Tab-separated table of C-alpha atoms (C1' of nucleotides) in Angstrom:
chain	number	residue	atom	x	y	z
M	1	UNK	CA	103.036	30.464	85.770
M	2	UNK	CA	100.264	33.206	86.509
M	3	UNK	CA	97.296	31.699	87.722
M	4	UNK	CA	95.158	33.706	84.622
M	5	UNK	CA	97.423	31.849	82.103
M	6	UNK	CA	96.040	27.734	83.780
M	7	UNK	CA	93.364	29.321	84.332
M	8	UNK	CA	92.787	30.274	79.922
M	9	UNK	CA	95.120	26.990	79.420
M	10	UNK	CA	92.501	24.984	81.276
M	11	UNK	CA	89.239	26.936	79.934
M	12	UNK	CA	90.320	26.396	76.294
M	13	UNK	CA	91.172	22.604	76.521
M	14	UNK	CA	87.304	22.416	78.368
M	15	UNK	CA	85.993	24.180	75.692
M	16	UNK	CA	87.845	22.241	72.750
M	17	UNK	CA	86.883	19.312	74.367
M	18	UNK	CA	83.101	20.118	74.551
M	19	UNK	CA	83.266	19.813	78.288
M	20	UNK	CA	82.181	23.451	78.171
M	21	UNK	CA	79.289	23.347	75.401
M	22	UNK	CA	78.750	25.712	72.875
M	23	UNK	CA	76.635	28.801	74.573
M	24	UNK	CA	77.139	27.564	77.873
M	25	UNK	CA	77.074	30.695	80.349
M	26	UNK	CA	79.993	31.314	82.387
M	27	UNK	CA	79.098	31.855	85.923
M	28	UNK	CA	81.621	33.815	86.826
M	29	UNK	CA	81.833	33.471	91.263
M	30	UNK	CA	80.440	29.597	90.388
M	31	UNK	CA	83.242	28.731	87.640
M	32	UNK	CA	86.029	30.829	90.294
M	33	UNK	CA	85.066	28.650	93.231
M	34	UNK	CA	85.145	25.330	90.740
M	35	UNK	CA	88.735	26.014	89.601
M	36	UNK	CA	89.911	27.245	92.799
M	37	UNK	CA	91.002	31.001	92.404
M	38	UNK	CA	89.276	34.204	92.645
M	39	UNK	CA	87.294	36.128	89.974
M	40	UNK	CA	90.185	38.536	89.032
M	41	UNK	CA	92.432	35.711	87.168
M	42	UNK	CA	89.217	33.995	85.660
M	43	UNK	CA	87.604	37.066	84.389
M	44	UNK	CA	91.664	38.305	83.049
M	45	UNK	CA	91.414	34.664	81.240
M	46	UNK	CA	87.860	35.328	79.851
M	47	UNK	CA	89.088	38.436	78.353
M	48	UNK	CA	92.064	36.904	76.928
M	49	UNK	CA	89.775	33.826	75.303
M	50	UNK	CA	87.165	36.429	73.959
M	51	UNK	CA	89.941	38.367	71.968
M	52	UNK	CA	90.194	34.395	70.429
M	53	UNK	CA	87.133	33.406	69.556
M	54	UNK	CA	86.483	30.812	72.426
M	55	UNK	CA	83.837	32.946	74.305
M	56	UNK	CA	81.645	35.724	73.838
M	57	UNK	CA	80.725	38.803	76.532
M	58	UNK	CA	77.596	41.064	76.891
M	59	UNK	CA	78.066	43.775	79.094
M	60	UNK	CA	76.252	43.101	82.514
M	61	UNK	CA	75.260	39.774	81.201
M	62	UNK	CA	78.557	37.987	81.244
M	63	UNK	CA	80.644	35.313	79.261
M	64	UNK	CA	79.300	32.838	77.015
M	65	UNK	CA	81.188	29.800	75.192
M	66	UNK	CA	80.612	30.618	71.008
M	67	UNK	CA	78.751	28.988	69.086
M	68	UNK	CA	80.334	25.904	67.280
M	69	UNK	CA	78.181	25.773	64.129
M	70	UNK	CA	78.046	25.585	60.491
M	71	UNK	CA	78.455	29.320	60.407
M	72	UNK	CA	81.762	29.162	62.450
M	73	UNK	CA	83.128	26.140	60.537
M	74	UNK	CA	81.839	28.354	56.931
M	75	UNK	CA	84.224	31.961	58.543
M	76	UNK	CA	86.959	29.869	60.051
M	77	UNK	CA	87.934	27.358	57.515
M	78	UNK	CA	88.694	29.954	54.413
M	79	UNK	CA	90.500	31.696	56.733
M	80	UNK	CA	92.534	28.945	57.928
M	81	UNK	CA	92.778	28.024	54.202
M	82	UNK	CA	94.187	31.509	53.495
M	83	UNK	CA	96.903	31.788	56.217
M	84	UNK	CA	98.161	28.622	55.901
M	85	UNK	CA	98.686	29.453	52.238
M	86	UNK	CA	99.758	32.115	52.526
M	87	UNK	CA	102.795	30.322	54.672
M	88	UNK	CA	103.333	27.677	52.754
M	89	UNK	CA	104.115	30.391	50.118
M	90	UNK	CA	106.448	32.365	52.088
M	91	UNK	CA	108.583	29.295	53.241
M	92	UNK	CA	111.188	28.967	50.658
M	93	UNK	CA	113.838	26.234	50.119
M	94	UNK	CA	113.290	24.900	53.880
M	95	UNK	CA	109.666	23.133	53.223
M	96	UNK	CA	110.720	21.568	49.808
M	97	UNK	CA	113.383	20.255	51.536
M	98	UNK	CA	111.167	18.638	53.880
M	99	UNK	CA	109.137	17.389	50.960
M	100	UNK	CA	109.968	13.762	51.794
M	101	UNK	CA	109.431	13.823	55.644
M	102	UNK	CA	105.760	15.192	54.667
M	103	UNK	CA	105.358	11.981	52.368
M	104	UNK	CA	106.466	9.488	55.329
M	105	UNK	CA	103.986	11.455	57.458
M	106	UNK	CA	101.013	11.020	54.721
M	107	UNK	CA	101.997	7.824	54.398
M	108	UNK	CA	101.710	7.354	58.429
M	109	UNK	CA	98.624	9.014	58.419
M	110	UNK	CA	97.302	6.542	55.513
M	111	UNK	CA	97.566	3.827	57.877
M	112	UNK	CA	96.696	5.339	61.175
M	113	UNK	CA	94.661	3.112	63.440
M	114	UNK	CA	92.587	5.256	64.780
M	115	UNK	CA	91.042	8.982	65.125
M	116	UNK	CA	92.860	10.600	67.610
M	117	UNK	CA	96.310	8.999	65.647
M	118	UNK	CA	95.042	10.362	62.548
M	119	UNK	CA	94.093	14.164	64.078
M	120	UNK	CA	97.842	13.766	65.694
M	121	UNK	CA	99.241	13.125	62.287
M	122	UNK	CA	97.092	15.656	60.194
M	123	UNK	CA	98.465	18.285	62.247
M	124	UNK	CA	102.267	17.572	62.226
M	125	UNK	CA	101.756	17.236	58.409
M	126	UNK	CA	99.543	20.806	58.308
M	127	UNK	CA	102.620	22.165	60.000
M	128	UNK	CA	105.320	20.741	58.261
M	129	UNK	CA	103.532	22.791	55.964
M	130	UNK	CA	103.907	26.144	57.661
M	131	UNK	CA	106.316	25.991	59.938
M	132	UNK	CA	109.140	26.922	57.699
M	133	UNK	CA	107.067	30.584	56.705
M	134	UNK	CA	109.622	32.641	58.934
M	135	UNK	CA	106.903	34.471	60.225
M	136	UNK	CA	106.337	33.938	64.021
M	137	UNK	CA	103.050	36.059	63.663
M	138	UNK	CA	100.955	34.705	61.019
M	139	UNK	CA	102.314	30.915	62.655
M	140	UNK	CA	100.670	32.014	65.988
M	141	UNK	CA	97.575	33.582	64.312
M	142	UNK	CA	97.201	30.299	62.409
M	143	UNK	CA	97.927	28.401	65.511
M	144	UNK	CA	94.612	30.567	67.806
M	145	UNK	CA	92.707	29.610	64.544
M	146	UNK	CA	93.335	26.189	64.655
M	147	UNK	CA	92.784	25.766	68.121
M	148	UNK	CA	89.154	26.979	66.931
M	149	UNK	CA	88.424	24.761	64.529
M	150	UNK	CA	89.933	21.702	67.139
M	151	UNK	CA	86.243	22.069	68.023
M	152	UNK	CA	85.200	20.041	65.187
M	153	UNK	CA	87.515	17.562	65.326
M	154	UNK	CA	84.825	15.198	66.534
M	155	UNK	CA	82.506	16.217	63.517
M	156	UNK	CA	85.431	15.945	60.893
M	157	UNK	CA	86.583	12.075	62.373
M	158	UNK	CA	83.208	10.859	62.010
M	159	UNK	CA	82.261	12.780	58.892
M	160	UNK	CA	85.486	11.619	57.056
M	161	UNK	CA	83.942	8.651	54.963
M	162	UNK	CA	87.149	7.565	53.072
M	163	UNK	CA	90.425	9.294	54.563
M	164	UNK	CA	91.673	8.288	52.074
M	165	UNK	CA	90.689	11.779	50.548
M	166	UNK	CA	92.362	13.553	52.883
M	167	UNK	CA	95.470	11.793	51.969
M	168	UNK	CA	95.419	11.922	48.038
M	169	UNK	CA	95.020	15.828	48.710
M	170	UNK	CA	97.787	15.981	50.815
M	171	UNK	CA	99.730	13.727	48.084
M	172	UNK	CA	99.406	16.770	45.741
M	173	UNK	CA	100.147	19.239	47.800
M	174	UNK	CA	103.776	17.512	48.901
M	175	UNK	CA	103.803	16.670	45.126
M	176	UNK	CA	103.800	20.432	44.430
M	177	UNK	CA	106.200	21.293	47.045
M	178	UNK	CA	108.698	18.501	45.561
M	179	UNK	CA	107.937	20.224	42.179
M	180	UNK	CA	109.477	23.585	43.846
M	181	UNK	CA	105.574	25.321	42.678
M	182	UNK	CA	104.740	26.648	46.160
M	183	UNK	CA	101.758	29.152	44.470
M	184	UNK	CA	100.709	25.845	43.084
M	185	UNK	CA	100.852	23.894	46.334
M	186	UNK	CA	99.153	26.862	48.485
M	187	UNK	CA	96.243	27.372	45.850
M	188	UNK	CA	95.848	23.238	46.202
M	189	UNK	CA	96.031	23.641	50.813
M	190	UNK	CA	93.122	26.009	50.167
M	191	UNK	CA	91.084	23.884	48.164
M	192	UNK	CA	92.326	21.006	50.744
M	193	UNK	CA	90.080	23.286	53.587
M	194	UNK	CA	87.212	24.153	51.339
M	195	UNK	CA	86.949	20.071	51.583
M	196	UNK	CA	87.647	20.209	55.296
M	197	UNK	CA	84.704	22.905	55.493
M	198	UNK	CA	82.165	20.810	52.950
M	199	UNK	CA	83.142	17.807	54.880
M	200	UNK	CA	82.563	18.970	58.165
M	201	UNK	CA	79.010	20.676	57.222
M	202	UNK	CA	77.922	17.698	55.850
M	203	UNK	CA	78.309	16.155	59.036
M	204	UNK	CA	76.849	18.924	60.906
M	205	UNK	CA	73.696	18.901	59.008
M	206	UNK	CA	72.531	15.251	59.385
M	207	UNK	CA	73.724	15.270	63.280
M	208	UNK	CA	71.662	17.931	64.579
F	1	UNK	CA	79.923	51.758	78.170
F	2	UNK	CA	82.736	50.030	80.425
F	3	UNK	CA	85.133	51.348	81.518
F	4	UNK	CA	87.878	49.034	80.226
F	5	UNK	CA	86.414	49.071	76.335
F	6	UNK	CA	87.029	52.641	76.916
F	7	UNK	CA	90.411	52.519	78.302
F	8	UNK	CA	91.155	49.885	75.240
F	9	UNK	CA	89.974	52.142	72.993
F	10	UNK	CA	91.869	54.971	74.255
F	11	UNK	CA	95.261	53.014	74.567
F	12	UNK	CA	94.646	51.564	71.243
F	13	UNK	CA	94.436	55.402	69.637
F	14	UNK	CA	97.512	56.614	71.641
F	15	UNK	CA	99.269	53.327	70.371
F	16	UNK	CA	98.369	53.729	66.898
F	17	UNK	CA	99.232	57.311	66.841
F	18	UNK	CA	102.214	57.682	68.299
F	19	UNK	CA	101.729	59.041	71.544
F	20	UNK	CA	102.589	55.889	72.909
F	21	UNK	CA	105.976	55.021	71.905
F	22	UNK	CA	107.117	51.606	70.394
F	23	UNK	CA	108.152	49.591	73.913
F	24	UNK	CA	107.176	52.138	76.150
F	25	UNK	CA	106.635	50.668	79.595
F	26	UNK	CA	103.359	50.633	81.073
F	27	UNK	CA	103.392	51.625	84.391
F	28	UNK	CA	99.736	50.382	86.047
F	29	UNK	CA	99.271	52.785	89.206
F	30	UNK	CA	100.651	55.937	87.139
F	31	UNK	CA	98.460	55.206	83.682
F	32	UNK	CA	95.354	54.577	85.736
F	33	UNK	CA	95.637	57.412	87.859
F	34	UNK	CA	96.331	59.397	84.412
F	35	UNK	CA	93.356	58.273	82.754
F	36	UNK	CA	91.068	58.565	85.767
F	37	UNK	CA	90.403	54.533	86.605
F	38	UNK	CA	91.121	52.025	88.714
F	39	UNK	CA	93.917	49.337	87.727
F	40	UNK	CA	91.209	46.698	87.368
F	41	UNK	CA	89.421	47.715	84.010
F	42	UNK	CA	92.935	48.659	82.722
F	43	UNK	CA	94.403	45.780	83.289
F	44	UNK	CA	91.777	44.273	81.485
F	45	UNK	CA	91.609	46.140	78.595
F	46	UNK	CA	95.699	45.659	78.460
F	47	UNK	CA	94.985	41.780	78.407
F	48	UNK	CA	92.899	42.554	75.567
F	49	UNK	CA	95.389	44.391	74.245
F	50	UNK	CA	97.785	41.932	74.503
F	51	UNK	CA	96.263	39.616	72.229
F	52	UNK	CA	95.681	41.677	69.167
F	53	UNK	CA	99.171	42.273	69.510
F	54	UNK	CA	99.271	46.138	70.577
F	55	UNK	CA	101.359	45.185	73.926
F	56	UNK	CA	103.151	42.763	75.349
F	57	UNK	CA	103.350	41.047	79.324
F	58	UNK	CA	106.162	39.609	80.519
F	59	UNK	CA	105.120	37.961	84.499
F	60	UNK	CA	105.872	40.281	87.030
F	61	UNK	CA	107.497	42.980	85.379
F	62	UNK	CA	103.921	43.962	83.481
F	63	UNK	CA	102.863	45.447	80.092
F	64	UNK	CA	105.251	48.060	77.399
F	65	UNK	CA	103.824	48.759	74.105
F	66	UNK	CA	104.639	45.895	71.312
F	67	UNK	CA	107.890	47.031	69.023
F	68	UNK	CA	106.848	48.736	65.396
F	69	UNK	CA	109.718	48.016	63.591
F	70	UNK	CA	110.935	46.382	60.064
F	71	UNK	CA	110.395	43.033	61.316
F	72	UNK	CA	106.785	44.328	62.409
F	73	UNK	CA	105.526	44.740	58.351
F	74	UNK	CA	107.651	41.950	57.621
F	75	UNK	CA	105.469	39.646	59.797
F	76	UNK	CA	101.805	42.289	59.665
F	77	UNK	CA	102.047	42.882	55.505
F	78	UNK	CA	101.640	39.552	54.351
F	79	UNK	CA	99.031	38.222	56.812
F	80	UNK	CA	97.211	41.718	55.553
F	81	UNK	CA	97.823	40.751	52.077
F	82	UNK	CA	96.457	37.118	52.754
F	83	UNK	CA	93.549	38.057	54.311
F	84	UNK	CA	92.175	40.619	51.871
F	85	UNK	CA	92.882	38.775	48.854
F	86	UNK	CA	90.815	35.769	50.569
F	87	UNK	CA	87.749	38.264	51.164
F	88	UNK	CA	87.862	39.527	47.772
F	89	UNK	CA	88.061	36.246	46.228
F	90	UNK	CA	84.899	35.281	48.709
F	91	UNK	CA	82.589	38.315	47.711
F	92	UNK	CA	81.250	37.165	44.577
F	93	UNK	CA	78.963	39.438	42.278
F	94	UNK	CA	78.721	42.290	45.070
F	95	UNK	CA	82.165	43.615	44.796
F	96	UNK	CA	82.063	43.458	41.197
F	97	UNK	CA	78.675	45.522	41.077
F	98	UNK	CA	80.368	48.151	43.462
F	99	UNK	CA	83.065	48.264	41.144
F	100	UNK	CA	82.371	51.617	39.873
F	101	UNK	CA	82.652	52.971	43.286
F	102	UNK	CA	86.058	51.514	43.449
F	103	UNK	CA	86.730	53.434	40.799
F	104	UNK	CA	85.279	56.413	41.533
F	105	UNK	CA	87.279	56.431	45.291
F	106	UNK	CA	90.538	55.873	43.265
F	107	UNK	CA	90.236	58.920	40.865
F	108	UNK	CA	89.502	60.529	44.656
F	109	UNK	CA	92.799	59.223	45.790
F	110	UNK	CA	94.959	60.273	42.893
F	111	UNK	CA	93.514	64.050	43.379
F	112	UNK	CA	93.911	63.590	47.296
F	113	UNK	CA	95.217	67.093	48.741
F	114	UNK	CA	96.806	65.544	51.673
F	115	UNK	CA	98.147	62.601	53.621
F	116	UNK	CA	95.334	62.307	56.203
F	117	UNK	CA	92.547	62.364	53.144
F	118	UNK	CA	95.041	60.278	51.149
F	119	UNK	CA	94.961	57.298	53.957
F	120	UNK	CA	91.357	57.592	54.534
F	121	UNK	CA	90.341	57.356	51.059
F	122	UNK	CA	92.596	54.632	50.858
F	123	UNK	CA	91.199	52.669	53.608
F	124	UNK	CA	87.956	53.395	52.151
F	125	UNK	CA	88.461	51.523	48.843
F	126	UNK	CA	90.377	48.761	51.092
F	127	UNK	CA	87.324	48.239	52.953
F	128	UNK	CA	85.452	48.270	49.915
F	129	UNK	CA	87.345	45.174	48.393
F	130	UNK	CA	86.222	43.352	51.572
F	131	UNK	CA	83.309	44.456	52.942
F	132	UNK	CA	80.770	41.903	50.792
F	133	UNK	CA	82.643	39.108	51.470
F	134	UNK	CA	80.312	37.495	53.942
F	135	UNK	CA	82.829	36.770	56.453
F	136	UNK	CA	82.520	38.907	59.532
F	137	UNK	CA	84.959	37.098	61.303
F	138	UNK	CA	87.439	37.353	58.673
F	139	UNK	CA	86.814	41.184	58.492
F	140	UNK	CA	87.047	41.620	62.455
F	141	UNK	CA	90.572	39.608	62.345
F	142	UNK	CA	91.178	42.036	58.955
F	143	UNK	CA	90.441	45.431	61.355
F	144	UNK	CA	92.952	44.176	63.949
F	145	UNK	CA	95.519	43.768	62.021
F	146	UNK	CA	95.037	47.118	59.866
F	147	UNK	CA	94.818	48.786	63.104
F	148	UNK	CA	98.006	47.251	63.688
F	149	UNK	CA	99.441	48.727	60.725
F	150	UNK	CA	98.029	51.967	60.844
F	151	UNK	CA	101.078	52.446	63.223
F	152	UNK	CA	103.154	53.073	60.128
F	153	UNK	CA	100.568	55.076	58.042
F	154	UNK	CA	103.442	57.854	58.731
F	155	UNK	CA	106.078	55.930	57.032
F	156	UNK	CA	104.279	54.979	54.099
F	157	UNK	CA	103.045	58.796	53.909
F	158	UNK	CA	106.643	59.815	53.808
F	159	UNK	CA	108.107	57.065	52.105
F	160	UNK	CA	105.560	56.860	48.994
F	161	UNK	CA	107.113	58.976	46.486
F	162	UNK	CA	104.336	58.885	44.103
F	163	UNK	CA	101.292	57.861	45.202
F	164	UNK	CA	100.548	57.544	41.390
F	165	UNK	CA	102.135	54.097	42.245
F	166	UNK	CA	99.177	53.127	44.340
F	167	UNK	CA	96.877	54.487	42.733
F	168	UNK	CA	97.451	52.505	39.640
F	169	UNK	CA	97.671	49.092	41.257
F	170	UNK	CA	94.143	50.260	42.525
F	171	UNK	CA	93.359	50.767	38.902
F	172	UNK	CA	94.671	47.316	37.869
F	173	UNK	CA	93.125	45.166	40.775
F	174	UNK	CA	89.525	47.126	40.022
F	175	UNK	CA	89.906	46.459	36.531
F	176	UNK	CA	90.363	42.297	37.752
F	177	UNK	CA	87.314	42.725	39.635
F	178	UNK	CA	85.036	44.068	36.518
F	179	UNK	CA	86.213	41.566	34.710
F	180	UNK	CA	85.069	39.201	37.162
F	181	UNK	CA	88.070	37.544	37.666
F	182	UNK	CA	88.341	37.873	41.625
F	183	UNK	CA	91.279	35.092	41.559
F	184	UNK	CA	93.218	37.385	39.849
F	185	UNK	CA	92.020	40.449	41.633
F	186	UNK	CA	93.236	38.258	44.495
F	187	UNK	CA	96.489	37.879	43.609
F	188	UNK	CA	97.323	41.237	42.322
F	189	UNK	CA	95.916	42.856	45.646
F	190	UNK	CA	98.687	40.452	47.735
F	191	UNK	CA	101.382	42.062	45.301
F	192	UNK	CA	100.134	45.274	46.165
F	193	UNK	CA	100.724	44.726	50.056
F	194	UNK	CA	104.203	43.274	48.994
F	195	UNK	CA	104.757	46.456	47.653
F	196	UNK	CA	103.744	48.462	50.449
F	197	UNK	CA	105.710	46.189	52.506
F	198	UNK	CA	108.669	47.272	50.477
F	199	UNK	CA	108.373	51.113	50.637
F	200	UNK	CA	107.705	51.286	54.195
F	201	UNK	CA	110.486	48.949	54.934
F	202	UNK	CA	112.945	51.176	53.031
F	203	UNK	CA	111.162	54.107	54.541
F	204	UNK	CA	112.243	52.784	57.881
F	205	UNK	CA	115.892	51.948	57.101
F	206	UNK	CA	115.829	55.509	55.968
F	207	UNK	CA	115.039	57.444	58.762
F	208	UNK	CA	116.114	55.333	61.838
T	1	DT	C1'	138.183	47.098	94.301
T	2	DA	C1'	135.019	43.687	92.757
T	3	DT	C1'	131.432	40.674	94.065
T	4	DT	C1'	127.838	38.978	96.541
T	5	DT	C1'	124.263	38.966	99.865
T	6	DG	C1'	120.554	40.972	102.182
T	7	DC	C1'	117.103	44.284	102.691
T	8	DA	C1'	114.059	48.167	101.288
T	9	DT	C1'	111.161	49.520	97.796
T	10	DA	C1'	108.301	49.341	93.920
T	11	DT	C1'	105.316	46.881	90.877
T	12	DT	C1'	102.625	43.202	89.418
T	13	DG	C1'	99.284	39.305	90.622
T	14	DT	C1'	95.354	37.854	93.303
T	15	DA	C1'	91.612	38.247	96.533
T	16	DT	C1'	87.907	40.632	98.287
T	17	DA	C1'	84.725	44.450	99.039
T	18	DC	C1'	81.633	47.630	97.078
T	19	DA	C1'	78.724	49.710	93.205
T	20	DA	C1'	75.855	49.338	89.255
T	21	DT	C1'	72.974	46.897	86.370
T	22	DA	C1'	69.972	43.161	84.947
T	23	DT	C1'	66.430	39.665	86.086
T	24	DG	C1'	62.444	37.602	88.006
T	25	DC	C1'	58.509	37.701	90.854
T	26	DA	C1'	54.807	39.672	93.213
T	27	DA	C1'	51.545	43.142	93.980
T	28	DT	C1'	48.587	46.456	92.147
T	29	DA	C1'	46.001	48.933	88.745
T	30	DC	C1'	43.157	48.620	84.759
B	1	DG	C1'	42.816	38.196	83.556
B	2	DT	C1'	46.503	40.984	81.792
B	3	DA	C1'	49.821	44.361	81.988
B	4	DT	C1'	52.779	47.220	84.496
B	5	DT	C1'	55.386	48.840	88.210
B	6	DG	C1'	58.276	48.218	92.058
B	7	DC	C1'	61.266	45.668	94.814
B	8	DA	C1'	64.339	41.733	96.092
B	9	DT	C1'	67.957	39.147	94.406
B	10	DA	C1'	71.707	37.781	91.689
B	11	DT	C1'	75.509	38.830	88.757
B	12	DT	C1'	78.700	41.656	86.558
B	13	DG	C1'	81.854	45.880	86.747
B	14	DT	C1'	85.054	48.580	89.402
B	15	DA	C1'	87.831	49.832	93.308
B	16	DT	C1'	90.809	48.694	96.798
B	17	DA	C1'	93.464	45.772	99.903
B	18	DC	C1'	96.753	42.264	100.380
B	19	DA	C1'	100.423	38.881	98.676
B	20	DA	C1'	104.214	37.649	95.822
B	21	DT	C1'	107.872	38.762	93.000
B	22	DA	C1'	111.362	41.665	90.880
B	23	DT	C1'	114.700	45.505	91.227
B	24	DG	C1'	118.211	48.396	92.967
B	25	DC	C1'	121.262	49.836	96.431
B	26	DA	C1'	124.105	49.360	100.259
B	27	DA	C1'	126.943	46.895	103.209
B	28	DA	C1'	129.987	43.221	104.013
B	29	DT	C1'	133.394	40.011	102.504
B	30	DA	C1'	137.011	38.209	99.642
DNA sequence: TATTTGCATATTGTATACAATATGCAATAC
DNA sequence: GTATTGCATATTGTATACAATATGCAAATA
């Protein structure tokens, strides 16, 4: 494995994480010497994460980590919302199929003991959902998206007053799928996100 | 200006019009010394590259230009078709006061002399379905991937046999948005792409 | 003759050196 | 005292040098 490719790997799990914080600056000879490798890989990385959403460059001035904030959660949740509709719809026989290993996941998720469990679940069940789509592109465009909004995982756990919610959404969406109506189940995985993204802001604006 | 966001922008161009050939290899030392720069800044803005989906790496035996074939607007159409239909059914009373512009641009299309006008005043009533959707992250992610499939503007010059045809799902889409029913201008704007989808597919079967 | 092994070569990946630009502070002018 | 200019420093941007890996051919062996 190139040393540019740990080098992102590692970058993007800091930043996900919050060990990098939002608007951090990226000293570039500092951050080299930290990880071990020369500029040439980290910068390569940098440039790869920008294209992605993680960081942000100003010419002469250097990288910055984005800012996670209400406005990133109000861009990157419709869009989310739209792509992952937009595979649920294209998936065909092979998700309704799966209709009932969805339910035994909601059901899991239901019951979860704790956060991280429930994250764990939420996202095998959001990709049961699109995973099926046939379309390797939009999958890995959804997948750099989601990776984004990982940054909010922390807000969404603690914001989450009943996840129950969560689950009773997710109940209708499989419920559609069973029912064969995959416009009806993508129109209800976009509403499902506009929750994530009211949920989320809610949660934003009374910690900060 | 840097270097490398020139050399991306130039690569970009020759990608998108041709003069880089689907999978052409990318030699490092030879394209460098062609384009007057060191391998650093091109390398970099091939990374770049790389992840809007213009080229492709493989370790140790470097970049070649990504593939534009059927399976290309199978994948590119429908995330296109997504993504629009999602910033139109964000934009609210601002597309639907520009709505007479719409218009206007589409009576400008159906009296288009030529292909080059044809696909500019095309793009031009695109953009204007998107532009007021307050999402500027969902419009740069929108520019990528039209870039992407600006790479087959020829086919679908060539392969529309009347653009009449576009030009009246134009009409019907605008007439959704007057009406102020954006879902619906939503929907029939994802047909559209399906259909464009279709005629450059069989455009490409054609003539390969 | 077919196959495999080893080497020569070419190309990518990484490190480092150099150039250009931004930033902060101090000195000077007003 | 304030503002401005100039320089010293730090950091990014680019070029180049070096290392590691892949590729192709030739020679040797079965």
């Amino acid at each position: 494995m190139r040393v540019r490719d740990q080098a992102k790997a590692m970058l993007q799990a800091m930043i996900s994480d919050g060990s990098l914080a939002s608007d951090e600056r990226l000293d570039e000879v500092g951050l080299s010497h930290r990880m071990g490798i020369s500029r040439t890989p980290l910068r390569e990385a940098l440039i790869a994460l920008e294209g992605e959403g993680f960081v942000r460059s100003v010419p002469h001035k250097g990288f910055s980590v984005t800012t996670a904030n209400e406005e990133m959660v109000r861009e990157l949740f419709p869009i989310i919302g739209a792509l992952e509709a937009q595979a649920l719809r294209m998936s065909g026989e092979a998700v309704i199929a799966s209709a009932p290993v969805l339910s035994a996941l909601n059901n899991r998720l239901a019951n979860a003991k704790n956060k991280a469990k429930s994250h764990e679940i939420d996202r095998a069940i959001h990709h049961g959902f699109v995973e099926h789509c046939g379309n390797p592109r939009l999958l890995k465009l959804l997948e750099t998206q989601c990776a984004l909004a990982r940054r909010f995982d922390g807000a969404a756990a603690r914001g989450i007053a009943n996840p129950a919610g969560a689950c009773a959404q997710h109940a209708k969406i499989i419920a559609a799928i069973e029912a064969s109506d995959l416009a009806r189940a993508g129109e209800l995985l976009l509403l499902h996100w506009r929750e994530g993204e009211i949920t989320v802001i809610n949660w934003l604006k009374k910690n900060t």
